[in-house]
CSV table of C-alpha atoms in Angstrom, one decimal:
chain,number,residue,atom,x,y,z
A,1,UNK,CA,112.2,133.5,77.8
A,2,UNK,CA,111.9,131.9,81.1
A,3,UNK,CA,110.1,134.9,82.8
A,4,UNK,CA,107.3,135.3,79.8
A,5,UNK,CA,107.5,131.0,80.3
A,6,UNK,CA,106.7,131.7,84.1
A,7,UNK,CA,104.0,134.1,83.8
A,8,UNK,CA,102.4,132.1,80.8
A,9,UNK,CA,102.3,129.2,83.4
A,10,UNK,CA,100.8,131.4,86.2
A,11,UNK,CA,97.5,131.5,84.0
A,12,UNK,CA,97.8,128.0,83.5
A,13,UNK,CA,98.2,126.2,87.7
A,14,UNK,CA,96.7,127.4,91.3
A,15,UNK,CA,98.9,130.5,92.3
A,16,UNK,CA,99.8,128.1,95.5
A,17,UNK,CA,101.8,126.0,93.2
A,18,UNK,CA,104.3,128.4,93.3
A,19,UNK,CA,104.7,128.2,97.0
A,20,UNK,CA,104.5,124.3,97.0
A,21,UNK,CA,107.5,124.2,95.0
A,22,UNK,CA,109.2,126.7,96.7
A,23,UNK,CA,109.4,124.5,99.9
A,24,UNK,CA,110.7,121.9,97.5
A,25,UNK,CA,113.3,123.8,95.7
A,26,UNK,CA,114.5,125.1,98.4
A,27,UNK,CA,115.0,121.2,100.2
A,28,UNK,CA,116.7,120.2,96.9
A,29,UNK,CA,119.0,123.3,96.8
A,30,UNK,CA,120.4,122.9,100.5
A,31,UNK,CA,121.3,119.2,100.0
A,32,UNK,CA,122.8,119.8,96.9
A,33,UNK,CA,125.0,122.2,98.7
A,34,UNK,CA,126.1,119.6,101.5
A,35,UNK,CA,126.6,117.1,98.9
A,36,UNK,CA,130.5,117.8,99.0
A,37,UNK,CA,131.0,119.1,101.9
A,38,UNK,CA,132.2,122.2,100.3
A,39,UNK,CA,135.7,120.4,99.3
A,40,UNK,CA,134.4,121.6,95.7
A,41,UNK,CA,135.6,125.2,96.7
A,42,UNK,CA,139.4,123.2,97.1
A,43,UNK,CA,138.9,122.1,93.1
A,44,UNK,CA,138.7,125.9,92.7
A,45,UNK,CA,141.4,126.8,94.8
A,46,UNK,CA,144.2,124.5,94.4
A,47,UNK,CA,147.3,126.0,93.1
A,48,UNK,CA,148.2,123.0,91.0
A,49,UNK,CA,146.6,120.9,88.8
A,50,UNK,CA,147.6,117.9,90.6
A,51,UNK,CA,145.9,119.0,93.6
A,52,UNK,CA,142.8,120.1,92.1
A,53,UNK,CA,142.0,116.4,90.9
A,54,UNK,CA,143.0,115.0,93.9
A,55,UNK,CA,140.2,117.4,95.6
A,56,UNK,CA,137.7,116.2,92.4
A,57,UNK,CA,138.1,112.8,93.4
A,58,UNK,CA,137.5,113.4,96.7
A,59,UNK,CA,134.1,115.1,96.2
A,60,UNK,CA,132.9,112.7,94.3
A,61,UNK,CA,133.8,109.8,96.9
A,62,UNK,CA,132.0,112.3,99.4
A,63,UNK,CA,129.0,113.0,97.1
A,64,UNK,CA,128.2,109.1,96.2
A,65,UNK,CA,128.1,108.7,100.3
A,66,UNK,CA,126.1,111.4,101.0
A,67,UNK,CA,123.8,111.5,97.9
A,68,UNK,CA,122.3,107.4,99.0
A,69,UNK,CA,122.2,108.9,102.1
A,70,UNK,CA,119.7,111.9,100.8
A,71,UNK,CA,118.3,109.4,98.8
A,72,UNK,CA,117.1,107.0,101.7
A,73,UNK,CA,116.1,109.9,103.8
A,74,UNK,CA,113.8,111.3,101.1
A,75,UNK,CA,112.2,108.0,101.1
A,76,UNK,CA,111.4,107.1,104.5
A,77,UNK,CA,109.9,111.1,104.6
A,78,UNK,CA,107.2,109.7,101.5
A,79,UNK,CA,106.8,106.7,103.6
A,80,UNK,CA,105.9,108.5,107.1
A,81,UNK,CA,103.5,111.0,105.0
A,82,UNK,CA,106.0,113.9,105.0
A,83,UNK,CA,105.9,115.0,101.7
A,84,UNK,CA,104.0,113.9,98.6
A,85,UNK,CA,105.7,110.5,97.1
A,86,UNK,CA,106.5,111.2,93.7
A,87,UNK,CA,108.4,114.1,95.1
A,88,UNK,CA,110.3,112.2,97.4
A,89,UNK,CA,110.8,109.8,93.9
A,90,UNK,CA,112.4,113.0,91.9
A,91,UNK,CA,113.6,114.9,95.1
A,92,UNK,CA,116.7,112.3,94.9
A,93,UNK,CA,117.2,112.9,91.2
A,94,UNK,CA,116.8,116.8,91.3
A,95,UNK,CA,119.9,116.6,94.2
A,96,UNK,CA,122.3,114.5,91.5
A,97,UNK,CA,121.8,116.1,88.4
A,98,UNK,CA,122.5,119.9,90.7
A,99,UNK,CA,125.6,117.9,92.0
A,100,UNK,CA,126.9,117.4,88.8
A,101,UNK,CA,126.6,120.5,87.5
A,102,UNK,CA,128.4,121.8,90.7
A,103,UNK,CA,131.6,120.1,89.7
A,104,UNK,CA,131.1,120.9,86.1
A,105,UNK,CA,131.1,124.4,86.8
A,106,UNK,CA,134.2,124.2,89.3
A,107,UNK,CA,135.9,122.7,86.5
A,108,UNK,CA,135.2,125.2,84.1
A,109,UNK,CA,135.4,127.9,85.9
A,110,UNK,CA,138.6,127.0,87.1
A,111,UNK,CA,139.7,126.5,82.9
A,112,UNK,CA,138.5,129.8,82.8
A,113,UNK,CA,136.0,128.7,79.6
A,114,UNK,CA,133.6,131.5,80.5
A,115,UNK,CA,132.1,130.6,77.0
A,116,UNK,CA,130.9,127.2,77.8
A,117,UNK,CA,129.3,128.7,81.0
A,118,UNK,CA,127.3,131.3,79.1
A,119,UNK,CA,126.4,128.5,76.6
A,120,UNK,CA,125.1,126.1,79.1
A,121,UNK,CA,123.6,129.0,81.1
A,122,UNK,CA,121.6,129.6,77.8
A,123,UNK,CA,120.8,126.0,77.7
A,124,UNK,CA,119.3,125.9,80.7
A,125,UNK,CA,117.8,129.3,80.3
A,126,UNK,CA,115.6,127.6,76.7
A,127,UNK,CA,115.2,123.6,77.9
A,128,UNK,CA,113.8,124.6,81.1
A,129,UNK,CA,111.1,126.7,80.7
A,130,UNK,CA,110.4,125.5,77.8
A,131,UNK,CA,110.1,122.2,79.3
A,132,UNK,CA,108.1,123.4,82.2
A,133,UNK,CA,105.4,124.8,79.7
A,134,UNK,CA,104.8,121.3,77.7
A,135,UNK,CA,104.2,120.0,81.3
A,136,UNK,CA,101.9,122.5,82.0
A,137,UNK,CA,99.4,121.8,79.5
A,138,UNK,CA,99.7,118.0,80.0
A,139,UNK,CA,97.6,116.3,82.4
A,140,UNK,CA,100.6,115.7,85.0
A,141,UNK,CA,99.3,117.2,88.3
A,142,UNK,CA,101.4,121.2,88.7
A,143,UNK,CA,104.1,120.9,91.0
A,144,UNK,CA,105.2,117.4,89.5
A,145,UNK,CA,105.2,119.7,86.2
A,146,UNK,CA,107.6,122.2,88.2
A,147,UNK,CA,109.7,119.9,89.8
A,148,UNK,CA,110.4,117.4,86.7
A,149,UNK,CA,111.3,120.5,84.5
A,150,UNK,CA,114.0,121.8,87.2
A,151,UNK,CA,115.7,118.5,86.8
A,152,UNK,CA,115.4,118.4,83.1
A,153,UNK,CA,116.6,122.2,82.7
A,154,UNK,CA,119.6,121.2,85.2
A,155,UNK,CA,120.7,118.4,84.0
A,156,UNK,CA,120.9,119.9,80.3
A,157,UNK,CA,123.3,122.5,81.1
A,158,UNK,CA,125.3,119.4,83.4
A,159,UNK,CA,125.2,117.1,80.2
A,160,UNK,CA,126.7,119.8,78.0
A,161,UNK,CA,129.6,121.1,80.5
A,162,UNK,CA,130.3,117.6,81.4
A,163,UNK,CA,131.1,117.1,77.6
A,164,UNK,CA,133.3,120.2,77.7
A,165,UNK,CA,135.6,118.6,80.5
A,166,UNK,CA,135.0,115.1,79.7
A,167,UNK,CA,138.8,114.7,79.5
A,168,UNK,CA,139.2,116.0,82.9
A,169,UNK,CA,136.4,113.4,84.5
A,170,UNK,CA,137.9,111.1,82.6
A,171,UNK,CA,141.3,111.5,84.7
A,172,UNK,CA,138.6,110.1,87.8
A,173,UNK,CA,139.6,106.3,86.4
A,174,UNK,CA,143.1,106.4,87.8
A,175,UNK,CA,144.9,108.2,91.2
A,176,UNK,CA,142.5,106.9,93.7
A,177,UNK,CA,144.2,106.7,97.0
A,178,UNK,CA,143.3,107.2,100.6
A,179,UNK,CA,146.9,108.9,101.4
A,180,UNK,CA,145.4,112.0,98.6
A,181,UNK,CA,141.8,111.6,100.3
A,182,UNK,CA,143.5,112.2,103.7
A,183,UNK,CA,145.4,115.3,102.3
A,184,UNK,CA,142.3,117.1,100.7
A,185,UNK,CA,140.2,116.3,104.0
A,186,UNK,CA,143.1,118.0,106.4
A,187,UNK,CA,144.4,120.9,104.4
A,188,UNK,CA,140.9,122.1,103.6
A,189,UNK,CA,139.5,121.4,106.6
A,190,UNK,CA,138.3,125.1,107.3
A,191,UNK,CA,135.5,124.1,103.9
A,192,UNK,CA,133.3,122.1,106.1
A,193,UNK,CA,133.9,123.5,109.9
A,194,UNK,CA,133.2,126.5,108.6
A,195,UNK,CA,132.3,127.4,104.9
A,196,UNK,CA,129.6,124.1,104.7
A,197,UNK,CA,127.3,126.4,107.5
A,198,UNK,CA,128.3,129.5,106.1
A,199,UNK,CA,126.7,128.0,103.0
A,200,UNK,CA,123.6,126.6,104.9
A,201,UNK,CA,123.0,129.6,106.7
A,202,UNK,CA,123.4,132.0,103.1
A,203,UNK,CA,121.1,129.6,101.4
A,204,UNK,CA,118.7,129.8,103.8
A,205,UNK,CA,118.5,133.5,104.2
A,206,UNK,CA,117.9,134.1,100.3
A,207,UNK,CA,115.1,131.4,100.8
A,208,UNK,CA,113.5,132.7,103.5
A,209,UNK,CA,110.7,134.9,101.6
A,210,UNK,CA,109.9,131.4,100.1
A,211,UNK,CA,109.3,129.9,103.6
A,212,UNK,CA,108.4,132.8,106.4
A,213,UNK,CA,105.6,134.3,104.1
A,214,UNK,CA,103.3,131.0,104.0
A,215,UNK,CA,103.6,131.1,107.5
A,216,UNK,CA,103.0,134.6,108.2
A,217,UNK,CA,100.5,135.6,105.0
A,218,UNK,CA,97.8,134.3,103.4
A,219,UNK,CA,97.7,131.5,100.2
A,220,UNK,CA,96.7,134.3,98.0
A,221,UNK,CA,99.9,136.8,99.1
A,222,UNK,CA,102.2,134.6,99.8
A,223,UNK,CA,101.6,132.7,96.2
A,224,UNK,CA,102.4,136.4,94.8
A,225,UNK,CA,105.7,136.5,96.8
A,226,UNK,CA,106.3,133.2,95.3
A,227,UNK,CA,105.7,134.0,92.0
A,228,UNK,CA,107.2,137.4,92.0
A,229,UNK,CA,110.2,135.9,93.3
A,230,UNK,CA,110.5,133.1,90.5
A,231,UNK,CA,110.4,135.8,88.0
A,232,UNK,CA,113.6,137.8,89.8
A,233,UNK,CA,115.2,134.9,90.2
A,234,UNK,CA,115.6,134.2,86.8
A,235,UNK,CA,117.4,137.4,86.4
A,236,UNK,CA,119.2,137.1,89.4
A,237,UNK,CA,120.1,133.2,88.4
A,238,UNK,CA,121.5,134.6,85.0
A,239,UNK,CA,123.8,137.8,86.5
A,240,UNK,CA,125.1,134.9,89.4
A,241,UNK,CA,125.8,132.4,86.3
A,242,UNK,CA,128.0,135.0,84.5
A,243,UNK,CA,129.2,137.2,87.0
A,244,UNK,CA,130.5,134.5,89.7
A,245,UNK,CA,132.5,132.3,87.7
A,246,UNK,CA,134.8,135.4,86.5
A,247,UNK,CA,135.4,136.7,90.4
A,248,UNK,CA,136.1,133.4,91.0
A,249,UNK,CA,138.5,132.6,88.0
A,250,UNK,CA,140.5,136.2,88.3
A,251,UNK,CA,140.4,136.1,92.1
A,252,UNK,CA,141.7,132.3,92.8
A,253,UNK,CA,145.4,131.8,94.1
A,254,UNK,CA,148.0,131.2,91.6
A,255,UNK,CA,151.5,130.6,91.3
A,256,UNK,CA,152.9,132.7,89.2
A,257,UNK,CA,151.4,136.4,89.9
A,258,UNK,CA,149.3,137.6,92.8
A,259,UNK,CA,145.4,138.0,92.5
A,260,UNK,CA,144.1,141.2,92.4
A,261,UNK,CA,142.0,143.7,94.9
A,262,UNK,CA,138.5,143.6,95.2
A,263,UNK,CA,137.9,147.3,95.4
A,264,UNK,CA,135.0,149.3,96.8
A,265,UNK,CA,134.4,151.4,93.6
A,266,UNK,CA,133.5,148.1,91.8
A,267,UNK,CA,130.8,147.4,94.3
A,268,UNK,CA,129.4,150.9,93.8
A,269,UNK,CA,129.7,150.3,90.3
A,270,UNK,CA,127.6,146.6,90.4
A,271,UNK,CA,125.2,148.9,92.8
A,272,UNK,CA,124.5,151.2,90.7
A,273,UNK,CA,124.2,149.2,87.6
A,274,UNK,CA,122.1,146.5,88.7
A,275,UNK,CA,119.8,148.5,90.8
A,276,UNK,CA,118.9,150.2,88.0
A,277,UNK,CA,118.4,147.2,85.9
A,278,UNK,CA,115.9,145.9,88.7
A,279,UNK,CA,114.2,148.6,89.0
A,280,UNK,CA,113.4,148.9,85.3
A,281,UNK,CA,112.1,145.5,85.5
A,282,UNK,CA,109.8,146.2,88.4
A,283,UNK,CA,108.4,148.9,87.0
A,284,UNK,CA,107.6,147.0,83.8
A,285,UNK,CA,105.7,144.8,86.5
A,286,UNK,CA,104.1,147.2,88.1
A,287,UNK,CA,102.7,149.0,85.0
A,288,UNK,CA,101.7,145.3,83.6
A,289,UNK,CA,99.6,145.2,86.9
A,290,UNK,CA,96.2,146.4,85.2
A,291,UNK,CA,96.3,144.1,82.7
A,292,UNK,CA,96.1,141.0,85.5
A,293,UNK,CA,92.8,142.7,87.1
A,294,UNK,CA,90.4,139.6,87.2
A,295,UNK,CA,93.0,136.9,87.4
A,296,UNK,CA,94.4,135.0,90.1
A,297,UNK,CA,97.6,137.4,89.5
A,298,UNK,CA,95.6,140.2,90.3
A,299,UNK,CA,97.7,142.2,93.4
A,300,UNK,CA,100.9,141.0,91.8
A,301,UNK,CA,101.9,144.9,91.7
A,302,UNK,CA,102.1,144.9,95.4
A,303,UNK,CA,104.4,142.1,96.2
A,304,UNK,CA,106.8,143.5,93.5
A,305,UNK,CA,108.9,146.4,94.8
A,306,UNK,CA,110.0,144.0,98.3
A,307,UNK,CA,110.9,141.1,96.4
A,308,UNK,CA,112.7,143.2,93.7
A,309,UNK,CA,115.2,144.7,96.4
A,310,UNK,CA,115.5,141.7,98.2
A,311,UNK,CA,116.9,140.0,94.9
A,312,UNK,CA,118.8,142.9,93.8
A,313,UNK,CA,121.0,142.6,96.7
A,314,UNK,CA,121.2,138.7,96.5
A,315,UNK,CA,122.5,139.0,92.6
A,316,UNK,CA,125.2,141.5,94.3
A,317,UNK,CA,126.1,139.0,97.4
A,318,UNK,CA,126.2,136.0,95.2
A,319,UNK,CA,129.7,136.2,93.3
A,320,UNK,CA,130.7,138.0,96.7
A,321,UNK,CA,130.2,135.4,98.8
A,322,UNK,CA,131.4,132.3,96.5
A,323,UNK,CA,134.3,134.5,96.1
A,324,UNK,CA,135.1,134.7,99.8
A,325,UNK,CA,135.7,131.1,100.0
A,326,UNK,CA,138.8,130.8,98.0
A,327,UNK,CA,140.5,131.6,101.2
A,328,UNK,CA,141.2,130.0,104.5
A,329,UNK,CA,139.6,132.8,106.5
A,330,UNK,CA,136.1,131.4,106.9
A,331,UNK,CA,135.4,132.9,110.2
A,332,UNK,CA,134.1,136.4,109.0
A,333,UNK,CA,131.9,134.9,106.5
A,334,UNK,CA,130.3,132.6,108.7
A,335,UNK,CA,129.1,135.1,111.1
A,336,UNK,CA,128.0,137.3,108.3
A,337,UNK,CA,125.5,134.6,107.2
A,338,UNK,CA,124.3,134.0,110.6
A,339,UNK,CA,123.5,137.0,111.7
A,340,UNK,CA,121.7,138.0,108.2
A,341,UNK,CA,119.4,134.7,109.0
A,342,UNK,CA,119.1,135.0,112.7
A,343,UNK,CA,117.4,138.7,111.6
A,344,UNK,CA,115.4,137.1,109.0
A,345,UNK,CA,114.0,134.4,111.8
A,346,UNK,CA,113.0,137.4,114.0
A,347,UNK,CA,111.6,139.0,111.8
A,348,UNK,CA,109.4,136.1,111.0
A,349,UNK,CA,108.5,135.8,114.8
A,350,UNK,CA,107.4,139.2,115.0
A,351,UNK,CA,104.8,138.7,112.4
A,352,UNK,CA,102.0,138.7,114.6
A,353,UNK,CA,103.0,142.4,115.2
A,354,UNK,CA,104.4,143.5,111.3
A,355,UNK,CA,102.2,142.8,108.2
A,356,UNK,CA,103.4,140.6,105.9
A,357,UNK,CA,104.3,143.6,104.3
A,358,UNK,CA,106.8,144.9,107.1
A,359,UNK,CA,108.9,141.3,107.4
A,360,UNK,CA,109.6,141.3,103.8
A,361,UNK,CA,110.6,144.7,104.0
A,362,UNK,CA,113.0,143.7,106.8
A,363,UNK,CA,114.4,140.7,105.0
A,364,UNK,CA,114.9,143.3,101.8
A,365,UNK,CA,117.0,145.5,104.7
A,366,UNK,CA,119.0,142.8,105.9
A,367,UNK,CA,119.8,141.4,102.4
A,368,UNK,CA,121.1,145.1,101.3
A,369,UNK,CA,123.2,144.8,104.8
A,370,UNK,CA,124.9,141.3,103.6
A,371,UNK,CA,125.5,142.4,100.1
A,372,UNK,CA,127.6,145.8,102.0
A,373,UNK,CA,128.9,143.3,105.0
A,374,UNK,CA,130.2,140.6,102.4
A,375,UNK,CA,132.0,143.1,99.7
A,376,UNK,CA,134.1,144.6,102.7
A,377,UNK,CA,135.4,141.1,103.9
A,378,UNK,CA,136.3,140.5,100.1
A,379,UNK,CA,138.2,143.5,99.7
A,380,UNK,CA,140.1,142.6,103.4
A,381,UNK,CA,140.5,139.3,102.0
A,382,UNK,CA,141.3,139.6,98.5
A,383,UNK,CA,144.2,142.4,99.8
A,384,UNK,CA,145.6,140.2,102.5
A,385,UNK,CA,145.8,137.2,99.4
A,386,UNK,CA,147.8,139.9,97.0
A,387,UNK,CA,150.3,141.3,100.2
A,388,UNK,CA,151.2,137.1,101.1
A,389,UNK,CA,152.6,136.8,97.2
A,390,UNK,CA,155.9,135.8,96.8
A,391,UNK,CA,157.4,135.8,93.4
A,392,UNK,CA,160.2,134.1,94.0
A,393,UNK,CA,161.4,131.6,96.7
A,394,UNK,CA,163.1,132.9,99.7
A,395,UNK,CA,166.7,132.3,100.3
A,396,UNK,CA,167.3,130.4,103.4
């Protein structure tokens, strides 16, 4: 539904809409990321329940702080001419509503509901799109249409999850202490020394097509990139939602029994299966491609294949990399991230001697190497986590 919603809007908004809102999206996304310092990965991998609210709490004092201050800097950018100024008004809004779904689906995760994630996944999957396309054929000018639909679409899947835990926010009246605050902030202080710009850097690398290609194609190209990325990132959205929350559920510490081993014949297997499920859908695209002849989507066929690999390998490093930081060793990961955007950057600076065709074709490259890079620091990870178990106390 939301990739027929998608292409029904294409014919409906300037092709550079896409890109518009990509810049945006991607502002929203990263801020939305630093809103907790990434003390919502402690929620997740507290032992004890007692621990894991202390950690809740803490985010949220962290993400009221940091949210005004979003919130103010989003407003001197409309006043200085920055960015348009009803985006700067629903920028703010677009941030809070992704926050709270970010501790809704620690929560649940953690409860290991993996029902009420698929619910509110297909929530968000109808409202949004749906949403979006009402907007589309109202006067409001297109990117406001985009933007006020991502908040709508997140916040519908926030609202519901929210109602699924409401008894654990409602523990957030009582146990407010600075003593617990200082606990969260020193045990897991490896989440924002190291994880918070592992998380920047990650971000920004599966962004990239979204900024480098305005800068190094023209409108017309890099609105197909755009666009051709929205559609795989619906898919690649929906296989993150109901993939991530299980590795991170089977794969947290525990008490009572030790997690198990990532192996390498499950990545083959997630290779293997989801290649072939993007490549299916690409070649629907590209067959589709005649039919656009005449339009402003005309060329789409060309942007396709690049943009298809590129995702196929982000769906696979998604639940690998949130699943990484259930553990203390952030080092690795960090690195890995860096390295995958310091390529991408290059890349981008050796436009003037690549088409536009060649640097997304690198970033596809590199994005297939992070995907590889990331499931063998799980499986090191994941084995070192299982060999530290101890079933029983030791004697003295």
């Amino acid at each position: 539904m939301s990739v027929m919603t998608l292409v029904v809007a294409a014919w409906l908004v300037d092709i550079e809409t896409f890109a518009e809102f990509g810049v945006y999206q991607t502002l929203a996304t990263l801020a939305s990321i630093a809103l907790f310092l990434r003390y919502d990965a402690a929620i997740l991998s507290s032992r004890v329940e007692k621990d894991a609210e202390d950690a809740l709490r803490f985010c949220v004092l962290i993400g009221v702080l940091l949210w005004s201050g979003f919130a103010i800097a989003a407003a001197l950018a409309g006043k200085m001419g920055l960015m348009r100024e009803q985006l700067t008004l629903l920028l703010p809004l677009s941030i809070l509503v992704r926050g709270i779904l970010c501790l809704s689906l620690v929560l649940t995760t953690r409860s290991g509901d993996f029902k009420g994630i698929g619910r509110a996944t297909l929530i968000q999957s109808a409202v949004q799109p749906t949403t979006l396309l009402v907007l589309v054929l109202s006067p409001l000018e297109d990117v406001l249409c985009f933007a006020i639909a991502d908040i709508v679409g997140h916040a519908s899947s926030a609202i519901f999850l929210m109602l699924q835990r409401r008894r654990t926010f409602a523990k957030l009246r009582g146990g407010w202490s600075s003593s617990s605050f200082a606990s969260v902030a020193k045990n897991w202080k490896a989440l924002p020394f190291y994880n918070l710009p592992s998380s920047f850097f990650s971000l920004a690398f599966v962004m990239s097509p979204l900024l480098i290609m305005p800068m190094v194609a023209n409108a017309v190209f890099a609105g197909h990139i755009a666009l051709a990325y929205r559609i795989f990132d619906v898919p690649t959205q929906i296989i993150t939602a109901a993939s991530t929350p299980i590795f991170l559920n089977k794969l947290r510490p525990m008490e009572e029994k030790p997690s198990p081993i990532f192996g390498r014949h499950i990545m083959l297997g997630l290779i293997v299966f989801l290649g072939l499920a993007y490549a299916l859908m690409a070649a629907c695209l590209i067959l589709a491609d005649p039919l656009l002849e005449g339009s402003e989507l005309a060329g789409l066929a060309d942007a396709v294949p690049l943009v298809a690999a590129f995702q196929l390998f982000v769906a696979l490093a998604a639940p690998l990399n949130d699943s990484c930081s259930l553990y203390l060793q952030q080092k690795r990961l960090v690195l890995i991230q860096a390295m995958s955007l310091f390529v991408g950057i290059y890349a981008a600076f050796l436009a003037t001697r690549m088409s536009p065709e060649g640097v997304l074709a690198t970033l596809a490259v590199v994005s297939a190497c992070r995907a590889l890079a990331l499931g063998e620091l799980l499986r090191k990870l994941s084995r070192l986590s299982s060999l530290s178990f101890v079933q029983e106390p030791l004697k003295p």
